[in-house]
Amino acid sequence: MSIPAQIIDGKLIGSPGWVIARTLGFDDGRALRWAPEENTTKGRLPSIGFEDVASQLANTLNTHCHISDSPAVPSVKAHVGDVVLDLDRRAEAVIGRFQSIDGPLLAHTAGVNLWFAHRSEWSIVAGAAEDGPEGGDLDVDMLLTWPNVQPTVAFERDGQYRRVSVAVHGTIVVTHEWGPLWDMVDPRIVAGDELTSLIDLGEENAADMVIDYFESATACARDFAPYFDLDEVALDRLDLVLDSPDMDDPLTAFARILGLPEEAAEVAEGWRSGASLEGAALVESKPLPQAMWNAVTTLPTESTLTARMTRLWLTRPMSYYVINGVEVAALAAGARMANQRGHRKTAISLGVLAAVTCADFFVPKKWRGQGPR
């Protein structure tokens, strides 16, 4: 059939008794074929219907064949103490230097409910798919676009595969994957020189497209060095972890070397839920205007001047009314003086500010929020 694909023994990814293949195709249910002699018009690449592929494989191999864009392979569960882990379930966690009020905007960016555990250094974000219809798998790529000056790290596990990604300024700069290797089925290997000579260098090639699409992301320790404080010993240890595709727990080892919270790796491995993280708060995904208001009315925990002023506005101690009272009096006096001197526009502006400041006294308490979201 000349279909370029990758195959793997199912037992390597938790599905013994299966041989699993993956390839590329079109939305109309047809798989790519490498058949240069059939593409002389330089139009759409040759293809074959997936139903025909399944029928031919079943007849040739005398076995059952299942083809789908989301194949249902048998799941495997493992027992760790009294806990049962579903090895096929996706899990992920994102680590970043987020502010304590970022939770609502992170949930809006991700588009799902999430758990947000804020820390003074590295905060952890985890999905909350079990918490209702608005929950779902956490799209870490969306959170990696968060415009953070400091690196943002994503841990992911999908079956036997693990991935770590690092982003800076909203751009992914390093990615590495662990997991069993797939074997390439390249129809060019068994093709004659007459067929292979039909492909010119630089021309779109179905076989190369499949190879490029499924190529695993790999990195070395030096790739992470610009974004983390790593000495030579740490670099050697990190290289050892990165070069071990069959390591049982690479995410925890990675987090330990880079000084990241190991709880994030445990969430990504599926050993614990986001709800179990210390200080974790469930944040619902809301439309942008509501998410922005929720962020503004979230009680910050930092010790910066902005955070202290925000806490003053939210909690309304007696000192708030004293400061605001003085501010209203000063604005009113300034407006009166500007009006006497004929600066009508300035007087109006100062008067509006005084009115807004005065109206802020009466903002309902329930609108302001009184705790972290």
mmCIF file of C-alpha atoms in Angstrom:
data_model
loop_
_atom_site.group_PDB
_atom_site.id
_atom_site.type_symbol
_atom_site.label_atom_id
_atom_site.label_comp_id
_atom_site.label_asym_id
_atom_site.label_seq_id
_atom_site.Cartn_x
_atom_site.Cartn_y
_atom_site.Cartn_z
ATOM 1 C CA MET A 1 0.000 0.000 0.000
ATOM 2 C CA SER A 2 3.083 2.255 0.209
ATOM 3 C CA ILE A 3 1.919 4.012 3.381
ATOM 4 C CA PRO A 4 4.740 5.680 5.346
ATOM 5 C CA ALA A 5 4.101 5.058 9.022
ATOM 6 C CA GLN A 6 5.625 4.321 12.409
ATOM 7 C CA ILE A 7 4.939 1.100 14.317
ATOM 8 C CA ILE A 8 5.571 -0.165 17.838
ATOM 9 C CA ASP A 9 4.945 -3.316 19.834
ATOM 10 C CA GLY A 10 1.924 -2.579 22.005
ATOM 11 C CA LYS A 11 3.494 -4.130 25.106
ATOM 12 C CA LEU A 12 6.021 -1.274 25.183
ATOM 13 C CA ILE A 13 3.254 1.275 25.695
ATOM 14 C CA GLY A 14 0.941 -0.697 27.951
ATOM 15 C CA SER A 15 -1.094 -2.583 25.319
ATOM 16 C CA PRO A 16 0.268 -6.146 25.060
ATOM 17 C CA GLY A 17 -1.038 -8.208 22.162
ATOM 18 C CA TRP A 18 -1.332 -5.233 19.847
ATOM 19 C CA VAL A 19 0.875 -3.834 17.108
ATOM 20 C CA ILE A 20 0.185 -0.122 16.827
ATOM 21 C CA ALA A 21 0.900 2.048 13.804
ATOM 22 C CA ARG A 22 0.512 5.765 13.278
ATOM 23 C CA THR A 23 0.587 7.867 10.129
ATOM 24 C CA LEU A 24 -0.862 11.027 8.591
ATOM 25 C CA GLY A 25 -4.007 11.490 6.553
ATOM 26 C CA PHE A 26 -6.652 13.882 5.297
ATOM 27 C CA ASP A 27 -9.832 15.041 7.005
ATOM 28 C CA ASP A 28 -11.937 13.029 4.577
ATOM 29 C CA GLY A 29 -10.615 9.742 5.981
ATOM 30 C CA ARG A 30 -7.741 8.940 3.639
ATOM 31 C CA ALA A 31 -4.146 8.046 4.536
ATOM 32 C CA LEU A 32 -1.073 9.480 2.825
ATOM 33 C CA ARG A 33 0.729 7.205 0.350
ATOM 34 C CA TRP A 34 4.229 7.456 -1.035
ATOM 35 C CA ALA A 35 3.545 6.972 -4.723
ATOM 36 C CA PRO A 36 5.453 9.552 -6.783
ATOM 37 C CA GLU A 37 4.391 7.976 -10.071
ATOM 38 C CA GLU A 38 0.754 8.812 -9.203
ATOM 39 C CA ASN A 39 1.359 12.500 -8.549
ATOM 40 C CA THR A 40 2.566 13.708 -11.936
ATOM 41 C CA THR A 41 0.209 16.704 -11.933
ATOM 42 C CA LYS A 42 1.747 18.091 -8.713
ATOM 43 C CA GLY A 43 -1.684 18.149 -7.105
ATOM 44 C CA ARG A 44 -2.841 16.557 -3.863
ATOM 45 C CA LEU A 45 -0.539 13.806 -2.594
ATOM 46 C CA PRO A 46 -1.648 10.210 -3.320
ATOM 47 C CA SER A 47 -3.866 8.656 -0.644
ATOM 48 C CA ILE A 48 -5.956 5.613 0.209
ATOM 49 C CA GLY A 49 -9.118 5.307 2.274
ATOM 50 C CA PHE A 50 -8.594 4.153 5.853
ATOM 51 C CA GLU A 51 -11.395 1.598 5.429
ATOM 52 C CA ASP A 52 -9.471 0.048 2.535
ATOM 53 C CA VAL A 53 -6.339 -0.001 4.686
ATOM 54 C CA ALA A 54 -8.161 -1.825 7.488
ATOM 55 C CA SER A 55 -9.680 -4.334 5.080
ATOM 56 C CA GLN A 56 -6.371 -5.125 3.366
ATOM 57 C CA LEU A 57 -4.476 -5.452 6.664
ATOM 58 C CA ALA A 58 -7.154 -7.718 8.153
ATOM 59 C CA ASN A 59 -7.176 -9.996 5.102
ATOM 60 C CA THR A 60 -3.396 -10.120 4.775
ATOM 61 C CA LEU A 61 -2.647 -10.668 8.466
ATOM 62 C CA ASN A 62 -5.799 -12.659 9.247
ATOM 63 C CA THR A 63 -6.452 -10.606 12.338
ATOM 64 C CA HIS A 64 -8.598 -7.780 13.633
ATOM 65 C CA CYS A 65 -7.643 -4.251 12.559
ATOM 66 C CA HIS A 66 -8.919 -1.073 14.181
ATOM 67 C CA ILE A 67 -8.263 2.338 12.609
ATOM 68 C CA SER A 68 -9.239 5.621 14.205
ATOM 69 C CA ASP A 69 -7.965 9.122 14.882
ATOM 70 C CA SER A 70 -8.382 8.186 18.578
ATOM 71 C CA PRO A 71 -7.722 4.417 18.701
ATOM 72 C CA ALA A 72 -9.189 2.624 21.713
ATOM 73 C CA VAL A 73 -6.346 0.377 22.829
ATOM 74 C CA PRO A 74 -6.637 -1.646 26.063
ATOM 75 C CA SER A 75 -5.767 0.425 29.128
ATOM 76 C CA VAL A 76 -3.349 -0.821 31.739
ATOM 77 C CA LYS A 77 -3.578 0.005 35.427
ATOM 78 C CA ALA A 78 -0.871 -0.332 38.029
ATOM 79 C CA HIS A 79 -1.116 -0.531 41.805
ATOM 80 C CA VAL A 80 1.113 1.719 43.903
ATOM 81 C CA GLY A 81 0.293 0.865 47.493
ATOM 82 C CA ASP A 82 -3.434 1.389 47.870
ATOM 83 C CA VAL A 83 -3.615 3.688 44.846
ATOM 84 C CA VAL A 84 -4.572 2.501 41.346
ATOM 85 C CA LEU A 85 -2.949 4.454 38.525
ATOM 86 C CA ASP A 86 -4.379 4.542 35.013
ATOM 87 C CA LEU A 87 -1.266 4.529 32.836
ATOM 88 C CA ASP A 88 -3.212 5.642 29.767
ATOM 89 C CA ARG A 89 -4.674 8.766 31.375
ATOM 90 C CA ARG A 90 -3.121 12.071 30.380
ATOM 91 C CA ALA A 91 -1.786 14.203 33.192
ATOM 92 C CA GLU A 92 0.037 17.500 33.231
ATOM 93 C CA ALA A 93 1.233 20.341 35.423
ATOM 94 C CA VAL A 94 2.680 23.785 34.728
ATOM 95 C CA ILE A 95 5.257 25.538 36.911
ATOM 96 C CA GLY A 96 5.932 29.245 36.715
ATOM 97 C CA ARG A 97 6.687 32.390 38.678
ATOM 98 C CA PHE A 98 3.089 33.556 38.659
ATOM 99 C CA GLN A 99 1.599 36.261 40.843
ATOM 100 C CA SER A 100 -0.970 35.348 43.456
ATOM 101 C CA ILE A 101 -3.724 37.132 41.493
ATOM 102 C CA ASP A 102 -2.978 35.355 38.185
ATOM 103 C CA GLY A 103 -5.266 32.367 38.823
ATOM 104 C CA PRO A 104 -8.428 33.727 37.094
ATOM 105 C CA LEU A 105 -6.491 34.859 34.021
ATOM 106 C CA LEU A 106 -4.613 31.547 33.827
ATOM 107 C CA ALA A 107 -7.935 29.677 33.909
ATOM 108 C CA HIS A 108 -9.293 31.928 31.167
ATOM 109 C CA THR A 109 -6.167 31.356 29.062
ATOM 110 C CA ALA A 110 -6.371 27.580 29.536
ATOM 111 C CA GLY A 111 -10.109 27.546 28.860
ATOM 112 C CA VAL A 112 -10.781 25.029 31.662
ATOM 113 C CA ASN A 113 -11.126 24.981 35.439
ATOM 114 C CA LEU A 114 -7.797 24.489 37.150
ATOM 115 C CA TRP A 115 -6.054 24.178 40.493
ATOM 116 C CA PHE A 116 -3.718 27.057 41.283
ATOM 117 C CA ALA A 117 -1.184 26.606 44.080
ATOM 118 C CA HIS A 118 0.659 29.913 44.501
ATOM 119 C CA ARG A 119 4.099 29.895 46.106
ATOM 120 C CA SER A 120 6.574 32.674 46.774
ATOM 121 C CA GLU A 121 8.885 31.262 44.107
ATOM 122 C CA TRP A 122 7.490 28.557 41.801
ATOM 123 C CA SER A 123 3.704 28.238 41.570
ATOM 124 C CA ILE A 124 1.942 25.135 40.244
ATOM 125 C CA VAL A 125 -1.038 24.937 37.888
ATOM 126 C CA ALA A 126 -2.891 21.640 37.391
ATOM 127 C CA GLY A 127 -6.046 20.677 35.521
ATOM 128 C CA ALA A 128 -9.344 20.068 37.290
ATOM 129 C CA ALA A 129 -11.139 17.814 34.788
ATOM 130 C CA GLU A 130 -13.079 16.064 37.532
ATOM 131 C CA ASP A 131 -14.768 19.230 38.708
ATOM 132 C CA GLY A 132 -17.693 19.537 36.344
ATOM 133 C CA PRO A 133 -18.551 20.094 32.699
ATOM 134 C CA GLU A 134 -16.287 23.101 32.340
ATOM 135 C CA GLY A 135 -13.276 21.060 33.388
ATOM 136 C CA GLY A 136 -11.074 19.287 30.875
ATOM 137 C CA ASP A 137 -7.548 18.350 29.972
ATOM 138 C CA LEU A 138 -5.146 21.192 30.657
ATOM 139 C CA ASP A 139 -3.741 22.587 27.404
ATOM 140 C CA VAL A 140 -0.219 23.317 28.581
ATOM 141 C CA ASP A 141 0.738 24.956 25.286
ATOM 142 C CA MET A 142 -1.759 27.730 26.008
ATOM 143 C CA LEU A 143 -0.273 28.351 29.461
ATOM 144 C CA LEU A 144 3.242 28.297 28.052
ATOM 145 C CA THR A 145 2.293 31.350 25.991
ATOM 146 C CA TRP A 146 1.935 33.288 29.263
ATOM 147 C CA PRO A 147 4.254 36.329 28.836
ATOM 148 C CA ASN A 148 6.588 35.547 31.731
ATOM 149 C CA VAL A 149 10.113 36.923 31.865
ATOM 150 C CA GLN A 150 11.144 33.962 34.017
ATOM 151 C CA PRO A 151 10.949 30.447 32.503
ATOM 152 C CA THR A 152 7.659 28.572 32.596
ATOM 153 C CA VAL A 153 7.920 24.756 32.697
ATOM 154 C CA ALA A 154 5.326 22.184 31.652
ATOM 155 C CA PHE A 155 5.352 18.520 32.696
ATOM 156 C CA GLU A 156 3.207 16.076 30.702
ATOM 157 C CA ARG A 157 2.580 12.326 30.753
ATOM 158 C CA ASP A 158 0.599 10.392 28.167
ATOM 159 C CA GLY A 159 0.741 6.657 28.812
ATOM 160 C CA GLN A 160 4.397 5.621 28.781
ATOM 161 C CA TYR A 161 5.561 8.961 27.387
ATOM 162 C CA ARG A 162 6.781 11.991 29.325
ATOM 163 C CA ARG A 163 7.531 15.465 28.051
ATOM 164 C CA VAL A 164 9.055 18.590 29.557
ATOM 165 C CA SER A 165 8.810 21.981 27.853
ATOM 166 C CA VAL A 166 10.330 25.310 28.823
ATOM 167 C CA ALA A 167 9.004 28.655 27.594
ATOM 168 C CA VAL A 168 10.326 32.187 28.043
ATOM 169 C CA HIS A 169 8.399 35.328 27.088
ATOM 170 C CA GLY A 170 5.576 33.118 25.843
ATOM 171 C CA THR A 171 7.770 31.171 23.397
ATOM 172 C CA ILE A 172 8.727 27.509 23.830
ATOM 173 C CA VAL A 173 12.514 27.340 23.747
ATOM 174 C CA VAL A 174 13.312 23.749 24.830
ATOM 175 C CA THR A 175 11.378 20.471 24.671
ATOM 176 C CA HIS A 176 12.423 16.932 25.569
ATOM 177 C CA GLU A 177 10.528 13.633 25.485
ATOM 178 C CA TRP A 178 11.039 10.262 27.148
ATOM 179 C CA GLY A 179 9.418 7.013 26.093
ATOM 180 C CA PRO A 180 9.613 3.904 23.899
ATOM 181 C CA LEU A 181 10.900 4.444 20.363
ATOM 182 C CA TRP A 182 8.777 3.808 17.276
ATOM 183 C CA ASP A 183 10.157 2.069 14.171
ATOM 184 C CA MET A 184 9.771 3.800 10.827
ATOM 185 C CA VAL A 185 8.093 1.949 7.948
ATOM 186 C CA ASP A 186 9.494 3.747 4.902
ATOM 187 C CA PRO A 187 8.188 2.489 1.529
ATOM 188 C CA ARG A 188 11.203 4.034 -0.206
ATOM 189 C CA ILE A 189 13.430 1.327 1.252
ATOM 190 C CA VAL A 190 11.852 -1.385 -0.899
ATOM 191 C CA ALA A 191 11.171 0.827 -3.913
ATOM 192 C CA GLY A 192 13.277 0.599 -7.029
ATOM 193 C CA ASP A 193 15.579 3.330 -8.293
ATOM 194 C CA GLU A 194 13.033 4.181 -10.974
ATOM 195 C CA LEU A 195 10.496 5.326 -8.355
ATOM 196 C CA THR A 196 12.883 7.041 -5.975
ATOM 197 C CA SER A 197 14.371 9.049 -8.835
ATOM 198 C CA LEU A 198 10.972 10.681 -9.420
ATOM 199 C CA ILE A 199 11.332 12.703 -6.229
ATOM 200 C CA ASP A 200 13.414 15.850 -6.644
ATOM 201 C CA LEU A 201 15.240 17.389 -3.745
ATOM 202 C CA GLY A 202 13.149 19.946 -1.921
ATOM 203 C CA GLU A 203 9.842 18.635 -3.274
ATOM 204 C CA GLU A 204 7.015 17.742 -0.879
ATOM 205 C CA ASN A 205 7.331 14.080 0.046
ATOM 206 C CA ALA A 206 4.740 12.021 1.957
ATOM 207 C CA ALA A 207 7.372 9.810 3.611
ATOM 208 C CA ASP A 208 9.413 12.790 4.839
ATOM 209 C CA MET A 209 6.251 14.478 6.095
ATOM 210 C CA VAL A 210 5.450 11.501 8.331
ATOM 211 C CA ILE A 211 9.038 11.276 9.597
ATOM 212 C CA ASP A 212 9.184 14.991 10.406
ATOM 213 C CA TYR A 213 5.751 15.055 12.052
ATOM 214 C CA PHE A 214 6.434 12.206 14.478
ATOM 215 C CA GLU A 215 10.078 13.028 15.185
ATOM 216 C CA SER A 216 10.634 13.035 18.945
ATOM 217 C CA ALA A 217 11.802 16.229 20.581
ATOM 218 C CA THR A 218 15.190 15.826 22.229
ATOM 219 C CA ALA A 219 17.439 18.194 24.154
ATOM 220 C CA CYS A 220 20.673 18.134 26.118
ATOM 221 C CA ALA A 221 21.501 19.730 29.450
ATOM 222 C CA ARG A 222 23.233 22.688 27.777
ATOM 223 C CA ASP A 223 19.910 23.634 26.157
ATOM 224 C CA PHE A 224 18.448 24.299 29.628
ATOM 225 C CA ALA A 225 21.534 26.092 30.993
ATOM 226 C CA PRO A 226 20.594 29.626 29.781
ATOM 227 C CA TYR A 227 17.356 29.541 31.790
ATOM 228 C CA PHE A 228 18.402 27.820 35.037
ATOM 229 C CA ASP A 229 21.323 28.087 37.431
ATOM 230 C CA LEU A 230 23.163 24.837 36.660
ATOM 231 C CA ASP A 231 26.777 24.061 37.512
ATOM 232 C CA GLU A 232 28.855 21.375 35.784
ATOM 233 C CA VAL A 233 27.806 18.674 38.235
ATOM 234 C CA ALA A 234 24.131 19.499 37.710
ATOM 235 C CA LEU A 235 24.627 19.514 33.933
ATOM 236 C CA ASP A 236 26.182 16.033 34.039
ATOM 237 C CA ARG A 237 23.324 14.731 36.204
ATOM 238 C CA LEU A 238 20.759 16.312 33.890
ATOM 239 C CA ASP A 239 22.378 14.794 30.794
ATOM 240 C CA LEU A 240 22.144 11.380 32.460
ATOM 241 C CA VAL A 241 18.412 11.883 33.009
ATOM 242 C CA LEU A 242 17.790 13.182 29.496
ATOM 243 C CA ASP A 243 19.703 10.276 27.955
ATOM 244 C CA SER A 244 17.628 7.648 29.795
ATOM 245 C CA PRO A 245 14.484 7.074 27.665
ATOM 246 C CA ASP A 246 13.327 4.167 29.848
ATOM 247 C CA MET A 247 13.735 5.911 33.218
ATOM 248 C CA ASP A 248 10.765 5.173 35.506
ATOM 249 C CA ASP A 249 10.393 8.681 36.907
ATOM 250 C CA PRO A 250 12.293 11.215 34.766
ATOM 251 C CA LEU A 251 10.064 14.187 35.632
ATOM 252 C CA THR A 252 10.814 14.012 39.363
ATOM 253 C CA ALA A 253 14.540 13.631 38.662
ATOM 254 C CA PHE A 254 14.391 16.606 36.295
ATOM 255 C CA ALA A 255 12.545 18.754 38.861
ATOM 256 C CA ARG A 256 15.005 17.833 41.623
ATOM 257 C CA ILE A 257 18.059 18.807 39.551
ATOM 258 C CA LEU A 258 16.599 22.145 38.440
ATOM 259 C CA GLY A 259 15.230 23.025 41.872
ATOM 260 C CA LEU A 260 11.590 22.898 40.780
ATOM 261 C CA PRO A 261 8.778 21.695 43.089
ATOM 262 C CA GLU A 262 8.646 17.912 42.932
ATOM 263 C CA GLU A 263 4.900 17.982 43.660
ATOM 264 C CA ALA A 264 4.374 19.187 40.085
ATOM 265 C CA ALA A 265 6.069 16.046 38.763
ATOM 266 C CA GLU A 266 3.875 13.924 41.036
ATOM 267 C CA VAL A 267 0.770 15.601 39.604
ATOM 268 C CA ALA A 268 2.016 15.075 36.048
ATOM 269 C CA GLU A 269 2.750 11.425 36.781
ATOM 270 C CA GLY A 270 -0.810 11.016 38.074
ATOM 271 C CA TRP A 271 0.295 10.099 41.613
ATOM 272 C CA ARG A 272 -1.593 12.988 43.179
ATOM 273 C CA SER A 273 -4.312 15.429 42.181
ATOM 274 C CA GLY A 274 -4.081 19.173 41.924
ATOM 275 C CA ALA A 275 -6.503 19.416 44.845
ATOM 276 C CA SER A 276 -3.901 17.805 47.139
ATOM 277 C CA LEU A 277 -1.326 20.558 46.534
ATOM 278 C CA GLU A 278 -0.683 22.729 49.562
ATOM 279 C CA GLY A 279 -2.589 25.992 49.272
ATOM 280 C CA ALA A 280 -4.300 24.946 46.026
ATOM 281 C CA ALA A 281 -7.416 26.923 45.065
ATOM 282 C CA LEU A 282 -9.942 25.812 42.464
ATOM 283 C CA VAL A 283 -10.255 28.549 39.828
ATOM 284 C CA GLU A 284 -13.101 28.492 37.325
ATOM 285 C CA SER A 285 -12.623 29.480 33.704
ATOM 286 C CA LYS A 286 -14.595 32.666 33.011
ATOM 287 C CA PRO A 287 -14.952 35.098 30.074
ATOM 288 C CA LEU A 288 -12.169 37.665 29.900
ATOM 289 C CA PRO A 289 -14.025 40.622 31.509
ATOM 290 C CA GLN A 290 -15.064 38.528 34.516
ATOM 291 C CA ALA A 291 -11.641 36.900 34.734
ATOM 292 C CA MET A 292 -9.988 40.326 34.825
ATOM 293 C CA TRP A 293 -12.350 41.530 37.563
ATOM 294 C CA ASN A 294 -11.757 38.338 39.572
ATOM 295 C CA ALA A 295 -8.015 38.903 39.270
ATOM 296 C CA VAL A 296 -8.296 42.532 40.412
ATOM 297 C CA THR A 297 -10.445 41.532 43.396
ATOM 298 C CA THR A 298 -8.246 38.624 44.465
ATOM 299 C CA LEU A 299 -6.423 39.289 47.728
ATOM 300 C CA PRO A 300 -2.686 39.347 46.829
ATOM 301 C CA THR A 301 -0.134 37.725 49.107
ATOM 302 C CA GLU A 302 3.022 39.489 47.908
ATOM 303 C CA SER A 303 4.737 42.244 49.939
ATOM 304 C CA THR A 304 5.158 44.742 47.091
ATOM 305 C CA LEU A 305 3.749 48.272 47.266
ATOM 306 C CA THR A 306 1.106 47.448 44.653
ATOM 307 C CA ALA A 307 0.042 44.348 46.566
ATOM 308 C CA ARG A 308 -0.183 46.264 49.836
ATOM 309 C CA MET A 309 -2.322 48.985 48.218
ATOM 310 C CA THR A 310 -4.596 46.339 46.694
ATOM 311 C CA ARG A 311 -5.023 44.633 50.072
ATOM 312 C CA LEU A 312 -5.847 48.026 51.567
ATOM 313 C CA TRP A 313 -8.561 48.573 48.938
ATOM 314 C CA LEU A 314 -10.006 45.069 49.323
ATOM 315 C CA THR A 315 -10.032 44.742 53.113
ATOM 316 C CA ARG A 316 -10.966 48.372 53.906
ATOM 317 C CA PRO A 317 -9.338 48.926 57.322
ATOM 318 C CA MET A 318 -9.839 52.284 59.080
ATOM 319 C CA SER A 319 -6.605 53.600 57.548
ATOM 320 C CA TYR A 320 -8.164 53.165 54.094
ATOM 321 C CA TYR A 321 -11.004 55.559 54.924
ATOM 322 C CA VAL A 322 -8.573 58.072 56.410
ATOM 323 C CA ILE A 323 -6.330 58.022 53.310
ATOM 324 C CA ASN A 324 -9.250 58.147 50.890
ATOM 325 C CA GLY A 325 -10.892 60.933 52.874
ATOM 326 C CA VAL A 326 -7.748 63.031 52.621
ATOM 327 C CA GLU A 327 -7.550 62.213 48.897
ATOM 328 C CA VAL A 328 -11.151 63.315 48.277
ATOM 329 C CA ALA A 329 -10.581 66.564 50.189
ATOM 330 C CA ALA A 330 -7.382 67.289 48.238
ATOM 331 C CA LEU A 331 -9.046 66.616 44.874
ATOM 332 C CA ALA A 332 -12.036 68.775 45.769
ATOM 333 C CA ALA A 333 -9.766 71.618 46.870
ATOM 334 C CA GLY A 334 -7.748 71.301 43.679
ATOM 335 C CA ALA A 335 -10.906 71.384 41.544
ATOM 336 C CA ARG A 336 -12.143 74.515 43.325
ATOM 337 C CA MET A 337 -8.802 76.271 42.927
ATOM 338 C CA ALA A 338 -8.596 75.347 39.219
ATOM 339 C CA ASN A 339 -12.116 76.663 38.652
ATOM 340 C CA GLN A 340 -11.301 79.967 40.351
ATOM 341 C CA ARG A 341 -8.306 80.396 38.061
ATOM 342 C CA GLY A 342 -10.381 79.670 34.969
ATOM 343 C CA HIS A 343 -8.981 76.204 34.233
ATOM 344 C CA ARG A 344 -12.379 74.686 33.615
ATOM 345 C CA LYS A 345 -11.229 71.388 32.048
ATOM 346 C CA THR A 346 -8.774 70.722 34.887
ATOM 347 C CA ALA A 347 -11.477 71.531 37.435
ATOM 348 C CA ILE A 348 -13.902 69.091 35.798
ATOM 349 C CA SER A 349 -11.265 66.342 35.698
ATOM 350 C CA LEU A 350 -10.358 66.773 39.360
ATOM 351 C CA GLY A 351 -14.035 66.907 40.293
ATOM 352 C CA VAL A 352 -14.716 63.616 38.467
ATOM 353 C CA LEU A 353 -11.762 61.981 40.251
ATOM 354 C CA ALA A 354 -13.066 63.219 43.592
ATOM 355 C CA ALA A 355 -16.544 61.836 42.827
ATOM 356 C CA VAL A 356 -15.145 58.439 41.751
ATOM 357 C CA THR A 357 -12.946 58.231 44.851
ATOM 358 C CA CYS A 358 -15.902 59.138 47.041
ATOM 359 C CA ALA A 359 -18.126 56.557 45.283
ATOM 360 C CA ASP A 360 -15.493 53.896 45.987
ATOM 361 C CA PHE A 361 -16.443 54.156 49.672
ATOM 362 C CA PHE A 362 -19.739 52.488 48.813
ATOM 363 C CA VAL A 363 -18.521 49.583 46.596
ATOM 364 C CA PRO A 364 -20.327 46.491 48.016
ATOM 365 C CA LYS A 365 -18.099 44.162 49.962
ATOM 366 C CA LYS A 366 -19.168 41.138 47.915
ATOM 367 C CA TRP A 367 -17.876 42.852 44.749
ATOM 368 C CA ARG A 368 -14.411 43.303 46.142
ATOM 369 C CA GLY A 369 -13.689 39.717 47.085
ATOM 370 C CA GLN A 370 -11.987 38.917 50.367
ATOM 371 C CA GLY A 371 -9.658 36.044 49.626
ATOM 372 C CA PRO A 372 -7.614 34.213 46.990
ATOM 373 C CA ARG A 373 -9.533 32.699 44.092
#
